[in-house]
PDB file of C-alpha atoms in Angstrom:
ATOM      1  CA  VAL A   1       0.000   0.000   0.000  1.00  0.00           C
ATOM      2  CA  ALA A   2       2.805   2.401   0.891  1.00  0.00           C
ATOM      3  CA  GLY A   3       4.409   1.739  -2.457  1.00  0.00           C
ATOM      4  CA  ARG A   4       1.237   2.494  -4.358  1.00  0.00           C
ATOM      5  CA  VAL A   5       0.787   5.710  -2.399  1.00  0.00           C
ATOM      6  CA  CYS A   6       4.279   6.736  -3.575  1.00  0.00           C
ATOM      7  CA  GLN A   7       3.203   5.961  -7.136  1.00  0.00           C
ATOM      8  CA  LEU A   8       0.067   8.113  -7.236  1.00  0.00           C
ATOM      9  CA  GLY A   9       1.818  10.733  -9.322  1.00  0.00           C
ATOM     10  CA  ILE A  10       1.345  14.452  -9.704  1.00  0.00           C
ATOM     11  CA  ARG A  11      -1.943  14.198 -11.596  1.00  0.00           C
ATOM     12  CA  GLY A  12      -3.748  12.426  -8.748  1.00  0.00           C
ATOM     13  CA  ARG A  13      -2.554  14.961  -6.190  1.00  0.00           C
ATOM     14  CA  PHE A  14      -3.725  17.924  -8.233  1.00  0.00           C
ATOM     15  CA  ILE A  15      -7.102  16.317  -8.938  1.00  0.00           C
ATOM     16  CA  THR A  16      -7.596  15.818  -5.206  1.00  0.00           C
ATOM     17  CA  MET A  17      -6.691  19.453  -4.493  1.00  0.00           C
ATOM     18  CA  ALA A  18      -9.052  20.685  -7.182  1.00  0.00           C
ATOM     19  CA  GLU A  19     -11.894  18.555  -5.817  1.00  0.00           C
ATOM     20  CA  ALA A  20     -11.273  19.958  -2.326  1.00  0.00           C
ATOM     21  CA  MET A  21     -11.998  23.520  -3.498  1.00  0.00           C
ATOM     22  CA  GLN A  22     -15.760  22.905  -3.386  1.00  0.00           C
ATOM     23  CA  TYR A  23     -15.658  22.435   0.384  1.00  0.00           C
ATOM     24  CA  PHE A  24     -14.717  26.058   1.104  1.00  0.00           C
ATOM     25  CA  GLY A  25     -18.380  27.067   1.024  1.00  0.00           C
ATOM     26  CA  SER A  26     -18.945  30.699   0.074  1.00  0.00           C
ATOM     27  CA  GLY A  27     -15.193  31.165  -0.425  1.00  0.00           C
ATOM     28  CA  ALA A  28     -14.885  28.311  -2.924  1.00  0.00           C
ATOM     29  CA  ASN A  29     -14.636  30.584  -5.972  1.00  0.00           C
ATOM     30  CA  ALA A  30     -12.016  32.842  -4.393  1.00  0.00           C
ATOM     31  CA  MET A  31      -9.972  29.863  -3.191  1.00  0.00           C
ATOM     32  CA  SER A  32     -10.170  28.264  -6.634  1.00  0.00           C
ATOM     33  CA  VAL A  33      -8.872  31.425  -8.308  1.00  0.00           C
ATOM     34  CA  LEU A  34      -6.051  31.709  -5.768  1.00  0.00           C
ATOM     35  CA  PHE A  35      -5.171  28.028  -6.074  1.00  0.00           C
ATOM     36  CA  PHE A  36      -4.997  27.878  -9.855  1.00  0.00           C
ATOM     37  CA  SER A  37      -3.291  31.279 -10.075  1.00  0.00           C
ATOM     38  CA  THR A  38      -0.642  29.921  -7.734  1.00  0.00           C
ATOM     39  CA  LEU A  39      -0.208  26.840  -9.910  1.00  0.00           C
ATOM     40  CA  PHE A  40       0.058  29.002 -13.022  1.00  0.00           C
ATOM     41  CA  LEU A  41       2.710  31.270 -11.484  1.00  0.00           C
ATOM     42  CA  LEU A  42       4.640  28.300 -10.093  1.00  0.00           C
ATOM     43  CA  GLY A  43       4.589  26.730 -13.546  1.00  0.00           C
ATOM     44  CA  LEU A  44       5.961  29.910 -15.136  1.00  0.00           C
ATOM     45  CA  ASP A  45       8.615  30.249 -12.448  1.00  0.00           C
ATOM     46  CA  THR A  46       9.709  26.632 -12.880  1.00  0.00           C
ATOM     47  CA  ALA A  47       9.800  26.997 -16.661  1.00  0.00           C
ATOM     48  CA  TYR A  48      11.976  30.133 -16.440  1.00  0.00           C
ATOM     49  CA  VAL A  49      14.392  28.502 -13.994  1.00  0.00           C
ATOM     50  CA  MET A  50      14.745  25.322 -16.041  1.00  0.00           C
ATOM     51  CA  GLU A  51      15.157  27.203 -19.317  1.00  0.00           C
ATOM     52  CA  GLN A  52      17.785  29.584 -17.931  1.00  0.00           C
ATOM     53  CA  THR A  53      19.672  26.691 -16.337  1.00  0.00           C
ATOM     54  CA  LEU A  54      19.708  24.850 -19.660  1.00  0.00           C
ATOM     55  CA  THR A  55      20.831  28.027 -21.441  1.00  0.00           C
ATOM     56  CA  SER A  56      23.684  28.523 -18.956  1.00  0.00           C
ATOM     57  CA  TYR A  57      24.866  24.946 -19.502  1.00  0.00           C
ATOM     58  CA  ALA A  58      24.666  25.399 -23.270  1.00  0.00           C
ATOM     59  CA  LEU A  59      26.669  28.646 -23.128  1.00  0.00           C
ATOM     60  CA  ASP A  60      29.347  27.043 -20.934  1.00  0.00           C
ATOM     61  CA  PHE A  61      29.617  24.053 -23.263  1.00  0.00           C
ATOM     62  CA  TRP A  62      29.779  26.359 -26.278  1.00  0.00           C
ATOM     63  CA  ALA A  63      32.603  28.353 -24.679  1.00  0.00           C
ATOM     64  CA  GLU A  64      34.554  25.208 -23.691  1.00  0.00           C
ATOM     65  CA  GLN A  65      34.558  24.074 -27.326  1.00  0.00           C
ATOM     66  CA  GLY A  66      36.010  27.416 -28.407  1.00  0.00           C
ATOM     67  CA  TRP A  67      33.146  28.123 -30.794  1.00  0.00           C
ATOM     68  CA  ALA A  68      32.033  31.620 -31.758  1.00  0.00           C
ATOM     69  CA  LYS A  69      30.229  33.355 -28.909  1.00  0.00           C
ATOM     70  CA  HIS A  70      26.512  34.072 -29.334  1.00  0.00           C
ATOM     71  CA  PRO A  71      24.256  36.460 -27.369  1.00  0.00           C
ATOM     72  CA  ARG A  72      22.416  34.831 -24.505  1.00  0.00           C
ATOM     73  CA  TRP A  73      19.020  35.559 -26.037  1.00  0.00           C
ATOM     74  CA  LYS A  74      19.918  33.593 -29.172  1.00  0.00           C
ATOM     75  CA  MET A  75      21.053  30.579 -27.162  1.00  0.00           C
ATOM     76  CA  SER A  76      17.931  30.890 -25.014  1.00  0.00           C
ATOM     77  CA  GLY A  77      15.761  30.876 -28.139  1.00  0.00           C
ATOM     78  CA  LEU A  78      17.597  27.826 -29.476  1.00  0.00           C
ATOM     79  CA  CYS A  79      17.084  25.946 -26.193  1.00  0.00           C
ATOM     80  CA  CYS A  80      13.393  26.858 -26.128  1.00  0.00           C
ATOM     81  CA  PHE A  81      12.966  25.691 -29.720  1.00  0.00           C
ATOM     82  CA  GLY A  82      14.711  22.400 -28.981  1.00  0.00           C
ATOM     83  CA  ALA A  83      12.604  21.858 -25.860  1.00  0.00           C
ATOM     84  CA  ALA A  84       9.423  22.579 -27.842  1.00  0.00           C
ATOM     85  CA  ILE A  85      10.400  19.979 -30.449  1.00  0.00           C
ATOM     86  CA  VAL A  86      11.060  17.365 -27.764  1.00  0.00           C
ATOM     87  CA  GLY A  87       7.796  18.311 -26.035  1.00  0.00           C
ATOM     88  CA  LEU A  88       5.787  17.416 -29.144  1.00  0.00           C
ATOM     89  CA  ILE A  89       5.877  13.812 -27.972  1.00  0.00           C
ATOM     90  CA  PHE A  90       3.525  14.769 -25.130  1.00  0.00           C
ATOM     91  CA  THR A  91       0.905  16.032 -27.586  1.00  0.00           C
ATOM     92  CA  THR A  92       0.335  12.556 -29.025  1.00  0.00           C
ATOM     93  CA  ARG A  93      -2.489  10.240 -28.016  1.00  0.00           C
ATOM     94  CA  LYS A  94      -0.345   8.666 -25.323  1.00  0.00           C
ATOM     95  CA  GLY A  95       1.225  11.940 -24.295  1.00  0.00           C
ATOM     96  CA  ASN A  96      -0.459  12.103 -20.899  1.00  0.00           C
ATOM     97  CA  GLN A  97       0.684   8.579 -20.067  1.00  0.00           C
ATOM     98  CA  LEU A  98       4.245   9.390 -21.094  1.00  0.00           C
ATOM     99  CA  LEU A  99       4.139  12.597 -19.062  1.00  0.00           C
ATOM    100  CA  GLU A 100       3.127  10.775 -15.886  1.00  0.00           C
ATOM    101  CA  VAL A 101       5.651   7.980 -16.452  1.00  0.00           C
ATOM    102  CA  PHE A 102       8.410  10.534 -17.053  1.00  0.00           C
ATOM    103  CA  ASP A 103       7.317  12.458 -13.963  1.00  0.00           C
ATOM    104  CA  HIS A 104       7.649   9.301 -11.891  1.00  0.00           C
ATOM    105  CA  PHE A 105      10.941   7.981 -13.257  1.00  0.00           C
ATOM    106  CA  ILE A 106      12.648  11.356 -13.731  1.00  0.00           C
ATOM    107  CA  GLY A 107      10.895  13.704 -11.301  1.00  0.00           C
ATOM    108  CA  SER A 108      10.898  11.170  -8.457  1.00  0.00           C
ATOM    109  CA  ILE A 109      13.410   8.330  -8.805  1.00  0.00           C
ATOM    110  CA  ALA A 110      16.111  10.202 -10.749  1.00  0.00           C
ATOM    111  CA  LEU A 111      15.812  13.179  -8.417  1.00  0.00           C
ATOM    112  CA  LEU A 112      16.328  10.932  -5.388  1.00  0.00           C
ATOM    113  CA  LEU A 113      19.370   9.335  -7.028  1.00  0.00           C
ATOM    114  CA  VAL A 114      20.837  12.758  -7.797  1.00  0.00           C
ATOM    115  CA  ALA A 115      20.289  13.839  -4.184  1.00  0.00           C
ATOM    116  CA  PHE A 116      22.053  10.654  -3.047  1.00  0.00           C
ATOM    117  CA  MET A 117      25.026  11.278  -5.369  1.00  0.00           C
ATOM    118  CA  GLU A 118      25.264  14.947  -4.402  1.00  0.00           C
ATOM    119  CA  SER A 119      25.436  13.949  -0.733  1.00  0.00           C
ATOM    120  CA  LEU A 120      28.354  11.640  -1.580  1.00  0.00           C
ATOM    121  CA  MET A 121      30.109  14.430  -3.492  1.00  0.00           C
ATOM    122  CA  LEU A 122      29.607  16.766  -0.547  1.00  0.00           C
ATOM    123  CA  HIS A 123      30.956  14.174   1.882  1.00  0.00           C
ATOM    124  CA  TRP A 124      34.003  13.004  -0.091  1.00  0.00           C
ATOM    125  CA  ASP A 125      34.926  15.830  -2.445  1.00  0.00           C
ATOM    126  CA  PHE A 126      33.634  19.218  -1.316  1.00  0.00           C
ATOM    127  CA  THR A 127      33.588  18.301   2.396  1.00  0.00           C
ATOM    128  CA  TYR A 128      31.503  19.797   5.163  1.00  0.00           C
ATOM    129  CA  ARG A 129      34.338  22.113   6.259  1.00  0.00           C
ATOM    130  CA  ARG A 130      34.527  23.759   2.833  1.00  0.00           C
ATOM    131  CA  LEU A 131      30.735  24.090   2.836  1.00  0.00           C
ATOM    132  CA  GLU A 132      30.923  26.024   6.109  1.00  0.00           C
ATOM    133  CA  PHE A 133      33.660  28.258   4.721  1.00  0.00           C
ATOM    134  CA  ALA A 134      31.806  28.887   1.434  1.00  0.00           C
ATOM    135  CA  LEU A 135      28.637  29.877   3.295  1.00  0.00           C
ATOM    136  CA  ALA A 136      30.524  32.207   5.623  1.00  0.00           C
ATOM    137  CA  LYS A 137      32.387  33.809   2.718  1.00  0.00           C
ATOM    138  CA  ALA A 138      29.214  34.307   0.674  1.00  0.00           C
ATOM    139  CA  THR A 139      27.424  36.028   3.583  1.00  0.00           C
ATOM    140  CA  TYR A 140      30.418  37.902   5.029  1.00  0.00           C
ATOM    141  CA  ASN A 141      29.865  41.559   5.957  1.00  0.00           C
ATOM    142  CA  ASN A 142      26.091  41.363   5.554  1.00  0.00           C
ATOM    143  CA  PRO A 143      24.135  43.659   7.906  1.00  0.00           C
ATOM    144  CA  THR A 144      22.743  40.706   9.879  1.00  0.00           C
ATOM    145  CA  THR A 145      25.838  38.480   9.557  1.00  0.00           C
ATOM    146  CA  PRO A 146      28.952  40.698   9.632  1.00  0.00           C
ATOM    147  CA  GLU A 147      31.188  37.690  10.335  1.00  0.00           C
ATOM    148  CA  GLY A 148      29.408  35.449   7.875  1.00  0.00           C
ATOM    149  CA  ARG A 149      26.597  32.991   8.432  1.00  0.00           C
ATOM    150  CA  ARG A 150      27.311  29.791  10.332  1.00  0.00           C
ATOM    151  CA  LEU A 151      25.605  26.426   9.979  1.00  0.00           C
ATOM    152  CA  GLY A 152      23.819  25.339  13.096  1.00  0.00           C
ATOM    153  CA  PRO A 153      23.032  23.460  15.145  1.00  0.00           C
ATOM    154  CA  LYS A 154      26.249  21.805  13.993  1.00  0.00           C
ATOM    155  CA  PHE A 155      25.385  18.289  15.125  1.00  0.00           C
ATOM    156  CA  LEU A 156      22.019  18.320  13.369  1.00  0.00           C
ATOM    157  CA  CYS A 157      23.476  19.761  10.139  1.00  0.00           C
ATOM    158  CA  LYS A 158      26.200  17.124  10.034  1.00  0.00           C
ATOM    159  CA  LEU A 159      23.633  14.417  10.731  1.00  0.00           C
ATOM    160  CA  ASP A 160      21.503  15.648   7.831  1.00  0.00           C
ATOM    161  CA  PHE A 161      24.359  16.008   5.325  1.00  0.00           C
ATOM    162  CA  HIS A 162      26.249  12.822   6.203  1.00  0.00           C
ATOM    163  CA  VAL A 163      23.489  10.427   7.282  1.00  0.00           C
ATOM    164  CA  THR A 164      19.863  11.465   6.809  1.00  0.00           C
ATOM    165  CA  VAL A 165      20.006  12.730   3.210  1.00  0.00           C
ATOM    166  CA  PRO A 166      22.124   9.926   1.690  1.00  0.00           C
ATOM    167  CA  VAL A 167      20.410   7.116   3.587  1.00  0.00           C
ATOM    168  CA  LEU A 168      16.817   8.206   3.071  1.00  0.00           C
ATOM    169  CA  SER A 169      17.203   9.349  -0.548  1.00  0.00           C
ATOM    170  CA  GLY A 170      19.195   6.245  -1.488  1.00  0.00           C
ATOM    171  CA  LEU A 171      16.845   3.800   0.227  1.00  0.00           C
ATOM    172  CA  LEU A 172      13.697   5.418  -1.155  1.00  0.00           C
ATOM    173  CA  ALA A 173      15.116   5.453  -4.700  1.00  0.00           C
ATOM    174  CA  ALA A 174      16.119   1.783  -4.394  1.00  0.00           C
ATOM    175  CA  TYR A 175      12.695   0.891  -2.968  1.00  0.00           C
ATOM    176  CA  LEU A 176      10.843   2.549  -5.859  1.00  0.00           C
ATOM    177  CA  ILE A 177      13.133   0.926  -8.435  1.00  0.00           C
ATOM    178  CA  VAL A 178      12.602  -2.550  -6.971  1.00  0.00           C
ATOM    179  CA  LEU A 179       8.857  -1.992  -6.668  1.00  0.00           C
ATOM    180  CA  ASP A 180       8.537  -0.780 -10.274  1.00  0.00           C
ATOM    181  CA  PHE A 181      10.729  -3.594 -11.558  1.00  0.00           C
ATOM    182  CA  LYS A 182       8.646  -6.165  -9.700  1.00  0.00           C
ATOM    183  CA  ASP A 183       5.083  -4.917 -10.210  1.00  0.00           C
ATOM    184  CA  GLY A 184       5.428  -2.231 -12.869  1.00  0.00           C
ATOM    185  CA  TYR A 185       4.369   1.384 -12.518  1.00  0.00           C
ATOM    186  CA  MET A 186       0.612   1.693 -12.195  1.00  0.00           C
ATOM    187  CA  ASP A 187      -1.219  -0.085 -15.042  1.00  0.00           C
ATOM    188  CA  TYR A 188       0.678   1.385 -17.970  1.00  0.00           C
ATOM    189  CA  SER A 189       1.789  -0.792 -20.865  1.00  0.00           C
ATOM    190  CA  LYS A 190       5.323  -2.166 -20.994  1.00  0.00           C
ATOM    191  CA  SER A 191       6.134  -0.005 -24.012  1.00  0.00           C
ATOM    192  CA  ILE A 192       5.193   3.171 -22.111  1.00  0.00           C
ATOM    193  CA  GLN A 193       7.148   2.092 -19.034  1.00  0.00           C
ATOM    194  CA  ALA A 194      10.143   1.250 -21.225  1.00  0.00           C
ATOM    195  CA  TRP A 195      10.450   4.970 -22.026  1.00  0.00           C
ATOM    196  CA  GLY A 196      10.628   5.743 -18.339  1.00  0.00           C
ATOM    197  CA  TRP A 197      13.249   3.079 -17.674  1.00  0.00           C
ATOM    198  CA  ALA A 198      15.318   4.243 -20.648  1.00  0.00           C
ATOM    199  CA  MET A 199      15.319   7.868 -19.484  1.00  0.00           C
ATOM    200  CA  LEU A 200      16.145   6.816 -15.928  1.00  0.00           C
ATOM    201  CA  ALA A 201      19.110   4.743 -17.170  1.00  0.00           C
ATOM    202  CA  LEU A 202      20.330   7.626 -19.349  1.00  0.00           C
ATOM    203  CA  LEU A 203      20.183  10.161 -16.519  1.00  0.00           C
ATOM    204  CA  PHE A 204      21.812   7.698 -14.120  1.00  0.00           C
ATOM    205  CA  LEU A 205      24.743   7.176 -16.508  1.00  0.00           C
ATOM    206  CA  ILE A 206      25.123  10.930 -17.007  1.00  0.00           C
ATOM    207  CA  SER A 207      25.081  11.446 -13.244  1.00  0.00           C
ATOM    208  CA  LEU A 208      27.697   8.736 -12.745  1.00  0.00           C
ATOM    209  CA  SER A 209      29.986  10.317 -15.336  1.00  0.00           C
ATOM    210  CA  THR A 210      29.611  13.689 -13.625  1.00  0.00           C
ATOM    211  CA  LEU A 211      30.286  12.135 -10.224  1.00  0.00           C
ATOM    212  CA  TYR A 212      33.441  10.474 -11.591  1.00  0.00           C
ATOM    213  CA  LYS A 213      34.620  13.707 -13.203  1.00  0.00           C
TER     214      LYS A 213
END
């Protein structure tokens, strides 16, 4: 049961929230407008962040290759065009199914794996001591933190970075992978789930290469 609750997906959660709006009585209309306006603004904000992150990566890669430099707006337009072309797959008859499968395998499992790997990189490569120094340096001479901000309580922060985050993210990712491999994700066809597994494997390999580098 716990596994199936984890597999409900984003669509089920939003449907439940939308259904709950009718129980606000006389304030149902106002709450509905506020709720969906919030979703709309969050969607725009997420889209801007993801697009600008992709554009920054593209510009860095372009510069590393020594190619002719282009204005940021041109690279941003190119990234948006490429993303729109890739997104056409979600406009097909099985687009909604692919979207939910991708959300599960990429937005849930892959994200947990990345969090697990980042915790390892922090522990072995960047180290907690350098994290403390970087935070203090970035906030040094601020009005509220003239000596720089300090992480605290120290014991709890170290417990989170070295134990809680890697253990919980790693175990939950492994649990979902085993559950999906054993029973499949929801009732989707094997061909639809194969897309999710393929994307998960691709992102995992990319993450491993980055971790090694």
